[in-house]
Short mmCIF file of C-alpha atoms in Angstrom, two decimals:
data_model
loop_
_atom_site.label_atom_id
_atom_site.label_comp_id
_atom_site.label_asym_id
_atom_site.label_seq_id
_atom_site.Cartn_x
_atom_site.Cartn_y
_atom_site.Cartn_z
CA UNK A 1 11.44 83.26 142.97
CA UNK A 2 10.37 80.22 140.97
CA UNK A 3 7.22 78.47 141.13
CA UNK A 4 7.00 74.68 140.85
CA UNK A 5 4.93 73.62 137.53
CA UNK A 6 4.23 69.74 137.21
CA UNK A 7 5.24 69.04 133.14
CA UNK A 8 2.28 66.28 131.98
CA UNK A 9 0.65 65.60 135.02
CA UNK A 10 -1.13 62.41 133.80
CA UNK A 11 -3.24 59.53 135.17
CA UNK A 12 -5.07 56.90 133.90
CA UNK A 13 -9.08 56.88 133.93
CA UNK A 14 -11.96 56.29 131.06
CA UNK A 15 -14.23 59.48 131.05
CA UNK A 16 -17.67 58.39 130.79
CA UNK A 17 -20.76 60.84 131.47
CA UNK A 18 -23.75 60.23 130.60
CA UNK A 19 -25.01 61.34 127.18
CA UNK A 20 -21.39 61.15 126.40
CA UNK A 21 -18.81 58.90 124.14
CA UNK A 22 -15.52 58.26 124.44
CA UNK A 23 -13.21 56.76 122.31
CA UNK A 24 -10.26 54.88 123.43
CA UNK A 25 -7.86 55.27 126.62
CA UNK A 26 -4.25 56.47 126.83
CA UNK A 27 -2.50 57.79 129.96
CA UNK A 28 -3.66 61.55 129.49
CA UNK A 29 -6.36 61.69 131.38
CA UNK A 30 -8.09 58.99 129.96
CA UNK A 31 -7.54 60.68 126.17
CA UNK A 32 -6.65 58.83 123.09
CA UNK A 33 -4.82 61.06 120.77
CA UNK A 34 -4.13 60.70 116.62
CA UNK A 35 -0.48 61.49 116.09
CA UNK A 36 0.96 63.56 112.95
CA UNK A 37 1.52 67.20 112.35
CA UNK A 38 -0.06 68.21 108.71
CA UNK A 39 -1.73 64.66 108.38
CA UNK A 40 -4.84 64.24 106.55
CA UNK A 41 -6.17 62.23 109.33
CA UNK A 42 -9.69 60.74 110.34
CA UNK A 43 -11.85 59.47 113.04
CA UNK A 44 -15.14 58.06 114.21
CA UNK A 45 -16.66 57.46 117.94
CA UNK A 46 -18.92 55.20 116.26
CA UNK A 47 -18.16 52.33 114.11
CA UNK A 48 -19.21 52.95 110.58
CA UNK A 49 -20.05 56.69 110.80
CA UNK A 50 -17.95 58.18 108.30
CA UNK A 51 -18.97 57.81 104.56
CA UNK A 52 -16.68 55.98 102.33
CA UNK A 53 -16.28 56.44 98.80
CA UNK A 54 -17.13 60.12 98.91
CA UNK A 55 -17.87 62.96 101.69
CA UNK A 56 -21.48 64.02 101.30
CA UNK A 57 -23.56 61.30 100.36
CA UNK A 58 -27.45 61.97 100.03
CA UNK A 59 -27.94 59.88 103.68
CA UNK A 60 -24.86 59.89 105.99
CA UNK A 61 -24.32 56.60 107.99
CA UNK A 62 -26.15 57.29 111.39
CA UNK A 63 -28.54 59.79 110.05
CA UNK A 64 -25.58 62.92 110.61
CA UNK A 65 -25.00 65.62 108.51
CA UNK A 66 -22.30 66.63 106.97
CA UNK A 67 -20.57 70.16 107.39
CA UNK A 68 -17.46 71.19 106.39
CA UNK A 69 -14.81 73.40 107.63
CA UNK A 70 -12.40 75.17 105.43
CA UNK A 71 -9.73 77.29 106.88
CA UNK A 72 -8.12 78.14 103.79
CA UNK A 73 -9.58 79.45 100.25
CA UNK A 74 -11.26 77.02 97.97
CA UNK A 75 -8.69 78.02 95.43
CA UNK A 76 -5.73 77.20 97.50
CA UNK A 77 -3.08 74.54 96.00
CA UNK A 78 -3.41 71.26 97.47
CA UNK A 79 -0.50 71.20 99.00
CA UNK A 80 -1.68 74.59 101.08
CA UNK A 81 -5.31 73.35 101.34
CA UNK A 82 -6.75 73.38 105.10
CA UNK A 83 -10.41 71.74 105.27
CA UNK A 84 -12.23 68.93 107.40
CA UNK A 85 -15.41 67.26 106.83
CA UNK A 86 -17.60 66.95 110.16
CA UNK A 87 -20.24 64.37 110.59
CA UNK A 88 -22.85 65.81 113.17
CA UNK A 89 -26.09 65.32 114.60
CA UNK A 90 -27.36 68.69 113.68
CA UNK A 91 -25.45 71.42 111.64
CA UNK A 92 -23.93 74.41 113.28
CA UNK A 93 -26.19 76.77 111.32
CA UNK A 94 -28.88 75.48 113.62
CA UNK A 95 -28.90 78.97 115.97
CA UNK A 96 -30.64 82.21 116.61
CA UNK A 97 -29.02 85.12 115.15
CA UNK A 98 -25.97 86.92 116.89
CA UNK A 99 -26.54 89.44 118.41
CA UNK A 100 -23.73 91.29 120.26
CA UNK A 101 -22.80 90.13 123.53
CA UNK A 102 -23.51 92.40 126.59
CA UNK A 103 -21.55 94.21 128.76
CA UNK A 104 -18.93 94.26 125.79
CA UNK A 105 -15.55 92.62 126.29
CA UNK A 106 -13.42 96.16 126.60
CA UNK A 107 -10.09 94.61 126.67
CA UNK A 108 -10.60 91.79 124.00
CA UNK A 109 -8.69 93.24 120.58
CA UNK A 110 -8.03 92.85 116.93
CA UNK A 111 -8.22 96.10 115.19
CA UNK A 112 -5.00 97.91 116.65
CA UNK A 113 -5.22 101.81 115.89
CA UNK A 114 -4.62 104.73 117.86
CA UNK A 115 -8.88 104.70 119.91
CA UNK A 116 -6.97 101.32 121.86
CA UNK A 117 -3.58 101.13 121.33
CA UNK A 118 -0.11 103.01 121.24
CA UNK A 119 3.38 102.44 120.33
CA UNK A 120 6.68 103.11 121.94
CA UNK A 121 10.11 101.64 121.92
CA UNK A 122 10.58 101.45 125.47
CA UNK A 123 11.89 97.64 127.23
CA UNK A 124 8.58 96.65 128.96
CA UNK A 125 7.64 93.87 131.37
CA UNK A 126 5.19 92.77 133.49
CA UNK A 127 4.87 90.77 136.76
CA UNK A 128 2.71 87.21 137.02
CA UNK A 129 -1.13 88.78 137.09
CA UNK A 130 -3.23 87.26 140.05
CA UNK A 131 -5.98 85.28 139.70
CA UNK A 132 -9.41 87.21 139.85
CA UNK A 133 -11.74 86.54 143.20
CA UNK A 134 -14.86 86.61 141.10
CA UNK A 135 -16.29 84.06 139.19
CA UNK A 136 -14.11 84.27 135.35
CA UNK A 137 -14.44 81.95 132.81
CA UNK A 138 -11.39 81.54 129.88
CA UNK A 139 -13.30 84.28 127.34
CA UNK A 140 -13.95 86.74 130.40
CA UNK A 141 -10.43 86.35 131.30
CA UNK A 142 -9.16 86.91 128.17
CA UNK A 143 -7.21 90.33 127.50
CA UNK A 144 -4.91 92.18 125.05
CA UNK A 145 -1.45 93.07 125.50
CA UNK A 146 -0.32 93.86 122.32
CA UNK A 147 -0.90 93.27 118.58
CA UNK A 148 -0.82 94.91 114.99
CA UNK A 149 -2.23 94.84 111.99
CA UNK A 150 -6.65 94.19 111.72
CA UNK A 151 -8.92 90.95 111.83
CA UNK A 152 -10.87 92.74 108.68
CA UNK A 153 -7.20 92.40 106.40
CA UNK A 154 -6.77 89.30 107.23
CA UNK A 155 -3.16 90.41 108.06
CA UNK A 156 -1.35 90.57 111.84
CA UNK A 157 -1.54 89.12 115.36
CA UNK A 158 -2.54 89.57 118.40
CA UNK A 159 -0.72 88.50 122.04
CA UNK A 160 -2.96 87.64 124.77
CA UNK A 161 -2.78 86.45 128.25
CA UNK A 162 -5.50 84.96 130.24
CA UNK A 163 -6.71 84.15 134.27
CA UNK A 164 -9.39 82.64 134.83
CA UNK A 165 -10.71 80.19 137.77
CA UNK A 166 -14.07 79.16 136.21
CA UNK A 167 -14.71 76.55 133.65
CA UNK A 168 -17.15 77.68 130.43
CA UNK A 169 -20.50 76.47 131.41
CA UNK A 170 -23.28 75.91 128.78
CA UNK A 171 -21.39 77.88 126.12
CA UNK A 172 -18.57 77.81 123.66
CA UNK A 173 -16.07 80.28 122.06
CA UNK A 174 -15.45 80.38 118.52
CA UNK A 175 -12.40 83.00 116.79
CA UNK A 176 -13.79 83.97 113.28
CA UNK A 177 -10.58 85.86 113.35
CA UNK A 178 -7.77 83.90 113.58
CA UNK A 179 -5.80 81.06 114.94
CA UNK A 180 -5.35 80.84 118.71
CA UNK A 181 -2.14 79.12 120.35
CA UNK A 182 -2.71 78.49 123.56
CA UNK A 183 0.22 78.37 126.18
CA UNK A 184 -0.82 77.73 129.98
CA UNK A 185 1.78 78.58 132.66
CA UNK A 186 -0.82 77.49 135.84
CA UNK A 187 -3.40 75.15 135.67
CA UNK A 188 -4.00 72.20 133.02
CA UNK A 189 -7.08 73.08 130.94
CA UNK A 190 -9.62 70.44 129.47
CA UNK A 191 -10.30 72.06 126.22
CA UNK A 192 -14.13 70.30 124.15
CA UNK A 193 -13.39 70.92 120.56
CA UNK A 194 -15.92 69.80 117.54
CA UNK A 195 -13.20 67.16 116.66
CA UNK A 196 -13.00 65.56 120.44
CA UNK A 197 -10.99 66.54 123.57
CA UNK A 198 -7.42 67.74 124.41
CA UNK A 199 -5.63 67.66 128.07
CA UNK A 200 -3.35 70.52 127.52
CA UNK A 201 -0.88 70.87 131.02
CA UNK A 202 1.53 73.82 131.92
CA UNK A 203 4.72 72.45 129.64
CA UNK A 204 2.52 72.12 126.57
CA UNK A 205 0.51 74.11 123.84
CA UNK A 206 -2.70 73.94 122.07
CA UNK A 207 -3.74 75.07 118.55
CA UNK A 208 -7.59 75.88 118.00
CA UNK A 209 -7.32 76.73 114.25
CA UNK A 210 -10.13 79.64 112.71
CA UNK A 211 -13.86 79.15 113.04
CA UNK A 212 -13.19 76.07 115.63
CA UNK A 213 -15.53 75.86 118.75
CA UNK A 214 -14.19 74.99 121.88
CA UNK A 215 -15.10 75.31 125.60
CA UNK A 216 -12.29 75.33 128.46
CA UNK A 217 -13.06 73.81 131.66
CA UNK A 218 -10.44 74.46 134.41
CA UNK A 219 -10.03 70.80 136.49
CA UNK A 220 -7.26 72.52 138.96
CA UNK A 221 -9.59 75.42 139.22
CA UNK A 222 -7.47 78.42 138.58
CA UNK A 223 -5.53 78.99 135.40
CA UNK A 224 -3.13 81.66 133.86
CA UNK A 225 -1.55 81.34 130.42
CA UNK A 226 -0.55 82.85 127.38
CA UNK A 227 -2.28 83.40 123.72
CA UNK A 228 -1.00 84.16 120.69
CA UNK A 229 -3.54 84.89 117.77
CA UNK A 230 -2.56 85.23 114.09
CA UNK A 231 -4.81 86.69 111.73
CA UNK A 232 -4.19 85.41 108.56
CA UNK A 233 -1.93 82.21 107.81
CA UNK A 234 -1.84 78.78 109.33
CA UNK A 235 0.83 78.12 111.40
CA UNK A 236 3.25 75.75 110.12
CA UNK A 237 5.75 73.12 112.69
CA UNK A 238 9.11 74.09 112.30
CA UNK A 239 12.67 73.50 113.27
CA UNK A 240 13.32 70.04 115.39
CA UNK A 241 9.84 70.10 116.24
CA UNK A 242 8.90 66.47 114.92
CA UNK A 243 5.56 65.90 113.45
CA UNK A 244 4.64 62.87 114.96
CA UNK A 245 4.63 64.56 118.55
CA UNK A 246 1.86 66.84 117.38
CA UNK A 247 -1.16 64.82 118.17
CA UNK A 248 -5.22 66.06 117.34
CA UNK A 249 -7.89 64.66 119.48
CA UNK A 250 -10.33 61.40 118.48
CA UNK A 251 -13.97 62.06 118.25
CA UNK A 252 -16.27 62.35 120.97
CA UNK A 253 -19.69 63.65 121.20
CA UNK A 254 -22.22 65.28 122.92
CA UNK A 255 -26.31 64.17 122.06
CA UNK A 256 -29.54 65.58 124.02
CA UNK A 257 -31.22 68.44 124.40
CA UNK A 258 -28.94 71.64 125.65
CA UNK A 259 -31.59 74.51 126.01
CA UNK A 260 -30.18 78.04 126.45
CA UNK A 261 -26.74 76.76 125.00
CA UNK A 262 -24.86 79.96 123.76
CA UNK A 263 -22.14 80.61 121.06
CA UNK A 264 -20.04 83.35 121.52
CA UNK A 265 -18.59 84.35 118.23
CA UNK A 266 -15.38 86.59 118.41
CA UNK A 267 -15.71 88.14 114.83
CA UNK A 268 -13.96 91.82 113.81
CA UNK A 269 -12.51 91.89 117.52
CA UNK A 270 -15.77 92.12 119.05
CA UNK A 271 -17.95 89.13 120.76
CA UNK A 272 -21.52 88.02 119.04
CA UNK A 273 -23.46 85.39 120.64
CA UNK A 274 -26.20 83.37 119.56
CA UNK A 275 -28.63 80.74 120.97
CA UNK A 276 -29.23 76.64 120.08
CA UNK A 277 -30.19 74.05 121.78
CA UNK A 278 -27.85 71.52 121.30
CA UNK A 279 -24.20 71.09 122.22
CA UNK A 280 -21.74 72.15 119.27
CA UNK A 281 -19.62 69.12 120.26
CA UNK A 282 -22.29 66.73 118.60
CA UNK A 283 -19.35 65.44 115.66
CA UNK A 284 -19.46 62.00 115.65
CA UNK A 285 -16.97 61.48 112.88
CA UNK A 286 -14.51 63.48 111.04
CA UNK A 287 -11.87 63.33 108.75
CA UNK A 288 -9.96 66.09 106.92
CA UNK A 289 -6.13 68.27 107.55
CA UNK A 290 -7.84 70.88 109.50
CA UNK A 291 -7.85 70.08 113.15
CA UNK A 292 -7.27 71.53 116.69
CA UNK A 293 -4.19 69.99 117.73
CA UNK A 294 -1.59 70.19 121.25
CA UNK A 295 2.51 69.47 121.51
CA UNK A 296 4.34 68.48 124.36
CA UNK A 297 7.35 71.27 124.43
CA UNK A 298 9.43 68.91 125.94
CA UNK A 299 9.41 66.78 122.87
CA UNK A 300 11.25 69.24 121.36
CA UNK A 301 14.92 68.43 120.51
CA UNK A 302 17.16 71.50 121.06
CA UNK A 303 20.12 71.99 119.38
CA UNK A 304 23.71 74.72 119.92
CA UNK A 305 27.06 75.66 118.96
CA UNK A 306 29.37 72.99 119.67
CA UNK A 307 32.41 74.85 119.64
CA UNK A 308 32.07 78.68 119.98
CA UNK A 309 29.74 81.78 119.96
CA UNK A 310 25.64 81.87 120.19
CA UNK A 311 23.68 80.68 118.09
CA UNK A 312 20.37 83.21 117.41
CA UNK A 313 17.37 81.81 118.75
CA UNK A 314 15.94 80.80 115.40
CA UNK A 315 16.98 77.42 116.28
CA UNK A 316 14.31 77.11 118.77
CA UNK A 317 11.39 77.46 116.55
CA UNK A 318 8.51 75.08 117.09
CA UNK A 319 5.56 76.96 114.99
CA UNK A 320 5.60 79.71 112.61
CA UNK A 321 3.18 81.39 110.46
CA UNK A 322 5.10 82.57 107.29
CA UNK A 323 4.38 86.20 105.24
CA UNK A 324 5.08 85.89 101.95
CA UNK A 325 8.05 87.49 102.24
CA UNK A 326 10.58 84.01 102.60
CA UNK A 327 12.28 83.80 106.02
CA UNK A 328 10.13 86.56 107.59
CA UNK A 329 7.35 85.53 110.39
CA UNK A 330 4.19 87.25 110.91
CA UNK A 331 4.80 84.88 114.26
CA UNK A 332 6.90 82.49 115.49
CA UNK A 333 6.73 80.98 118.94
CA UNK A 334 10.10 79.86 120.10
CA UNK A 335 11.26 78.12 122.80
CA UNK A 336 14.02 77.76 125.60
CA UNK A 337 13.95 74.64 126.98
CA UNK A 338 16.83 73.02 129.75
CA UNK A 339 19.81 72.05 127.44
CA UNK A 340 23.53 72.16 127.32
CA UNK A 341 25.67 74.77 126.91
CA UNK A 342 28.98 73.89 126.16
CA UNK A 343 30.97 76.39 124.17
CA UNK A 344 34.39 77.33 124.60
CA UNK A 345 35.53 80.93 125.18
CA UNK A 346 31.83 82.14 125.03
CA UNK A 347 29.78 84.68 126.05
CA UNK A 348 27.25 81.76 126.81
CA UNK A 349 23.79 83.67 127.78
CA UNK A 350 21.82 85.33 124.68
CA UNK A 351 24.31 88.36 123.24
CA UNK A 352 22.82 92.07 123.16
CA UNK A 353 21.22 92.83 120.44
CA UNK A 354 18.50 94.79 118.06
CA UNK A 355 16.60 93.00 116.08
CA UNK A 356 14.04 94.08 113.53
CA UNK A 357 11.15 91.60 114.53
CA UNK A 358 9.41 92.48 117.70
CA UNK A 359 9.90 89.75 120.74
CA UNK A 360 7.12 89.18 123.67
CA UNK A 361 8.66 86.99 125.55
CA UNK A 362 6.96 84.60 128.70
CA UNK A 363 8.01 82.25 131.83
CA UNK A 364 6.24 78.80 132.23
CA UNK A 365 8.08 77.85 135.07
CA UNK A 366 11.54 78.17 135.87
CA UNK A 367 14.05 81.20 135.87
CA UNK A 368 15.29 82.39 132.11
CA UNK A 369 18.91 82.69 131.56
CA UNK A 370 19.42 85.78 130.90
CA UNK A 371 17.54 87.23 133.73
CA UNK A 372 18.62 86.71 137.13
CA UNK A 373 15.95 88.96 138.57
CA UNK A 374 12.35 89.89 138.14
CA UNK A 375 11.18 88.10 135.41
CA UNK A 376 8.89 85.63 136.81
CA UNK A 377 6.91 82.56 135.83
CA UNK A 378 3.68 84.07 134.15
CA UNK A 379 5.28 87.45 133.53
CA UNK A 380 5.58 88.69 130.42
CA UNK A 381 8.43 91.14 128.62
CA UNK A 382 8.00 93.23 125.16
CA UNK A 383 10.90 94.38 123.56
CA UNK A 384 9.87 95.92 120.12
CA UNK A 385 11.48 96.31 116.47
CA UNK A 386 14.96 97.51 117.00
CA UNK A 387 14.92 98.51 120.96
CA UNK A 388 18.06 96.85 122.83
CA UNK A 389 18.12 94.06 124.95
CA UNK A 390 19.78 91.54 126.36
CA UNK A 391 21.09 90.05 129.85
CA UNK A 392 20.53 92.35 133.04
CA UNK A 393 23.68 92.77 134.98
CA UNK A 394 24.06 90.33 137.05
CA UNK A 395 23.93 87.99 134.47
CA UNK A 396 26.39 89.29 132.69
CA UNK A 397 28.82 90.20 135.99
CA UNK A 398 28.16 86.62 137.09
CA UNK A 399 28.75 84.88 133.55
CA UNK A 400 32.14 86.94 133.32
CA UNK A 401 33.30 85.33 136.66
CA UNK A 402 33.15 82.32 135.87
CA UNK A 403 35.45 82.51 133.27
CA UNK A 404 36.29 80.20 130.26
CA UNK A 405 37.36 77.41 132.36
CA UNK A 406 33.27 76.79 133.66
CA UNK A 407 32.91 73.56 131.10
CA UNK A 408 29.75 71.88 130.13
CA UNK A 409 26.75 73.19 132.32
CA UNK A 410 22.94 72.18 131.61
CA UNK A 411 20.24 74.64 131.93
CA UNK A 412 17.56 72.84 134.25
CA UNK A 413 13.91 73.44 135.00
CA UNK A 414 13.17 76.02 132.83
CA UNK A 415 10.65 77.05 129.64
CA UNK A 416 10.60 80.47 128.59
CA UNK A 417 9.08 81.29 125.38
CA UNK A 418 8.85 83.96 122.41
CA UNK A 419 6.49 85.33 120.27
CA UNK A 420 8.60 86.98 117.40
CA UNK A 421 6.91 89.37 114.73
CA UNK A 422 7.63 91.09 112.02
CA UNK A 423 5.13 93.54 112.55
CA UNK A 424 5.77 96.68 115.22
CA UNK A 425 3.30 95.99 118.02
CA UNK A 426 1.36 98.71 119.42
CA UNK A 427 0.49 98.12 123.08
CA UNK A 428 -2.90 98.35 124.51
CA UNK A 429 -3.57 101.32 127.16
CA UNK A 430 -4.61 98.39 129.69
CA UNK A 431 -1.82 96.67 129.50
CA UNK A 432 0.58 100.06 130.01
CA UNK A 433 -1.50 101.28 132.85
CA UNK A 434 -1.29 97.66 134.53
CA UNK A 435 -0.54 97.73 138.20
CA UNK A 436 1.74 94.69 137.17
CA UNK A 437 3.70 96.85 134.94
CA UNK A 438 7.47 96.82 136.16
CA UNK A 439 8.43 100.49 135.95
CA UNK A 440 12.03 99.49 137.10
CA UNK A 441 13.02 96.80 134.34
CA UNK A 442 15.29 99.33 132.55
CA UNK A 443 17.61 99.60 136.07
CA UNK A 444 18.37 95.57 135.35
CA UNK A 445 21.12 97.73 132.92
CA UNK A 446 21.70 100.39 134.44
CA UNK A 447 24.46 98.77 136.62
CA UNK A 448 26.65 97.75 133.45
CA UNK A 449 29.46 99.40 133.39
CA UNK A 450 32.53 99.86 131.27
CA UNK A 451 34.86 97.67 131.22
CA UNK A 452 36.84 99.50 128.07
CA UNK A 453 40.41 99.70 128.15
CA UNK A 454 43.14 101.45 126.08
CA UNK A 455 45.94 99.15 127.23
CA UNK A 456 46.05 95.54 125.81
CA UNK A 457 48.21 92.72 127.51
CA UNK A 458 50.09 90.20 126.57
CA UNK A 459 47.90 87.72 128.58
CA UNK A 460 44.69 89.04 126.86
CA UNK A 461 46.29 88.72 122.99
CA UNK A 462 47.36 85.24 123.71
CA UNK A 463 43.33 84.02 125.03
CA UNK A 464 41.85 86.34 122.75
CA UNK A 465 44.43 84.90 119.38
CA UNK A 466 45.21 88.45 118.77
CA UNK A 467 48.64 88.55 116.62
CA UNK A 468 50.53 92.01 117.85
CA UNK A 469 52.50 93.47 115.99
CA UNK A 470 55.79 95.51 116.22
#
C-alpha cells in the first residue's frame, strides 16, 4: 500500500497578523529564506536593528537587547565555533522558575539504562502509528523508540517519532539536550523559531539546533514524522548534499503582551516549564553560524555504480554528526531517493549484510526497494549492530527473474531514510510492547531458500567469467 505525499506543496501569500512582522515573500508559503549551509549569516525585520561595528553595544538600535546563543564551547577553534547573537525585545531570562511539568512525559527519553530501556538483536519493525483522537500537540506527541548513551555525557542519540493533530498554543519547546532533526512523513508543519519561520513539508527536514525555542503549528491538522536527537556534536552536511540548498529562516517577530505564555524546557530527559509574559519569538535581528535551518531532500544529487556491484549506502549521506573517532557517526541520516539503477550483471537491490553501526530506518512516502511488503510509509524498522538484513523474498525471487538483460530502470516515488549509529541502541519497553509492532517481519526471510548447487555449467562459467580448468 502506498500513500500519496505532495513533495513542497507551496503557494504564494504574505503572512501578516497583527502584532506581527514579516520579512520578504518567496513561494513557500509566503517565507523568505537565507541560503547557505555553515554560513555566518545575518538578518533584520527592521531596517537598522542590528549593531554594526561590534555585537553588544551599551544601547542596541531599537532599544533590544542583546543575547547570545552558543552551541558550542567558548574554547572551541573558530573553525568549529557555533554561536549567534539575538537582538530582542526582552531577554529570555525574563521567566518564573521551572518547575517540572505535570503529568510527566513517560515516554519522552534521554538517559537509556535498564529502569526504560532494553536491548536485543532481533530485526524489528513497526507499522504507520495512527493519529490520536484527543487533542495532541507536537511535545505531547512526542515518544521514544530507541536511543543510547545519556543527555548528562553529552554523548549519544535518541530516535523519535511523533503524531500529533494540534498546533502548540501559547507555549514553546526548547531541547537543552541536544539537536533535533525533524523528518515529517504526513502533514507540513509551520515551525516559529527565535530566528524567524520555516515551512517544513513531507519530502523535507528541519534542524532546531540545542537550546533553540520553537513552537509547531500543524496547518493540515494532523501530522506524523520522524526525530532524530543527538546529544553531543553538531551535525555537519555531507556527501552531494550542496550547501546552498540548506536555507535558515529571516527574522520575524512577535511584540505585546503574552500572559500565561509557558516554556517547556526538555533538560536531562525530563520536561521543566516556566512562565513569561511575552512571546520568545520577540528577535528582531540576528546574525551569527548558529541557526535552525530546513533542506529540501529532493535537492539532493544521488549518485551509483556505473558499471557493476552496489555501492554501500554511505553515498547517500545528507547530515552527519562525527565522534572523534574519523569515519565513524554518532548519526548519520541517509537517504534513498528515486534514481537510476543501471548496473550490469548485478544484484541491484541493497546486498545482505551485518554491519557494525545500528540502522533505524523510515518511509516518507513511497515503497523501499528492498521491501516488497509491509514496510509502509510512516513505519519504522531497527536492525541493530551486527543483526542481518537485507531484501525480503520476494524481492530477491523477483530481482532474480528478471535477469541481467532488465537494463536501465529508475526507482520512482519513493524516500526512505536511515538513521545510522555507532552506538548499540537499546529499545524502549513502549515501543516493544506497541500494538504496531510487526511480530511477523522475520517470515519476510523465511521463504529464501537455497539455491546451492554442486554442479557448475558451462553456461554459468561463461556469464559468471569463471576460467575451468582441466
Amino acid at each position: 500500500m502506498e500513500s500519496k505525499v505532495v513533495l513542497n506543496e507551496r503557494s504564494c501569500h504574505r503572512h501578516q497578523e497583527a502584532g506581527k512582522k514579516t520579512d520578504g515573500c518567496d513561494l513557500d508559503g509566503g517565507l523568505a529564506y537565507i541560503s547557505g549551509f555553515g554560513n555566518t549569516l545575518e538578518s533584520e525585520a527592521l531596517a537598522g536593528a542590528l549593531p554594526r561595528g561590534q555585537n553588544s553595544p551599551l544601547v542596541c538600535p531599537y532599544g533590544l537587547y542583546a543575547e547570545q546563543l552558543s552551541g558550542t564551547s567558548f574554547t572551541s577553534p573558530r573553525k568549529l565555533n557555533q554561536r549567534s547573537w539575538l537582538y530582542r525585545i526582552k531577554p529570555s531570562v525574563t521567566h518564573e522558575p521551572f518547575k517540572a511539568r505535570t503529568p510527566r512525559h513517560e515516554r519522552l527519553v534521554s538517559e537509556f539504562d535498564k529502569s526504560n530501556s532494553c536491548t536485543t538483536p532481533t530485526q524489528l519493525r513497526w507499522r504507520p502509528v495512527d493519529v490520536p483522537n484527543s487533542p495532541t500537540d507536537f511535545v505531547d506527541g512526542l515518544y521514544t523508540v530507541c536511543g543510547a548513551g545519556s543527555s548528562f555525557l553529552r554523548h549519544g542519540f535518541a530516535v523519535h517519532m511523533y503524531a500529533a493533530n494540534t498546533s502548540m498554543d501559547n507555549c514553546a519547546f526548547c531541547n537543552a539536550d541536544g539537536d533535533f532533526l525533524i523528518v515529517p512523513q504526513q502533514g507540513r508543519l509551520w515551525i516559529s523559531t527565535e530566528c524567524g519561520k520555516l515551512q517544513v513539508s513531507p519530502g523535507e527536514i528541519a534542524v532546531i539546533p540545542q537550546g533553540f525555542r520553537f513552537a509547531v503549528a500543524l496547518p493540515d491538522g494532523p501530522s506524523r514524522g520522524y526525530v532524530a536527537e543527538i546529544l553531543a556534536p553538531i551535525f555537519r552536511a555531507n556527501g552531494l548534499a550542496a550547501p546552498r540548498d540548506f536555507v535558515a529562516p529571516k527574522a520575524w517577530f512577535e511584540e505585546g503582551s503574552r500572559p500565561g505564555y509557558t516554556i517547556i524546557q526538555k533538560f536531562g530527559g525530563e520536561l521543566f516549564t516556566a512562565i513569561q509574559d511575552f512571546s520568545p519569538f520577540n528577535v528582531v535581528a540576528w546574525h551569527g553560524n548558529y541557526v535552525p535551518y530546513k533542506y529540501d531532500l529532493s535537492k539532493f544529487c544521488p549518485y551509483n555504480t556505473v558499471l557493476i556491484d552496489h555501492s554501500d549506502p554511505s553515498i547517500n549521506t545528507v547530515l552527519t554528526a562525527p565522534t572523534d573517532k574519523p569515519g565513524v557517526a554518532l548519526l548519520d541520516f541517509v537517504i534513498f531517493p528515486p534514481r537510476w539503477l543501471v548496473a550490469e550483471h548485478t544484484f541491484r537491490p541493497p546486498y545482505y549484510h551485518r554491519n557494525c553501526m545500528s540502522e533505524f530506518m523510515g518511509l516518507i512516502y513511497g515503497g523501499y526497494e528492498a521491501k516488497a511488503d509491509g514496510f509502509l510509509p510512516g513505519g519504522a524498522s531497527l536492525h541493530s549492530c551486527m543483526t542481518p538484513h537485507g531484501p525480503d523474498t520476494k524481492t530477491f525471487e523477483a530481482t532474480v527473474e528478471r535477469g541481467n538483460e532488465v537494463g536501465p530502470l529508475k526507482i520512482c516515488n519513493t524516500m526512505a531514510f536511515m538513521f545510522e549509529s555507532c552506538l548499540i541502541p537499546r529499545i524502549c519497553t513502549w515501543a516493544l510492547e506497541s500494538p504496531y509492532m510487526d511480530h511477523e517481519y522475520y517470515q519476510c526471510w523465511t521463504g529464501l531458500r537455497s539455491h546451492f548447487s554442486h554442479e557448475t555449467t558451462n553456461r554459468d562459467c561463461v556469464e559468471n567469467g569463471i576460467q575451468r580448468g582441466a
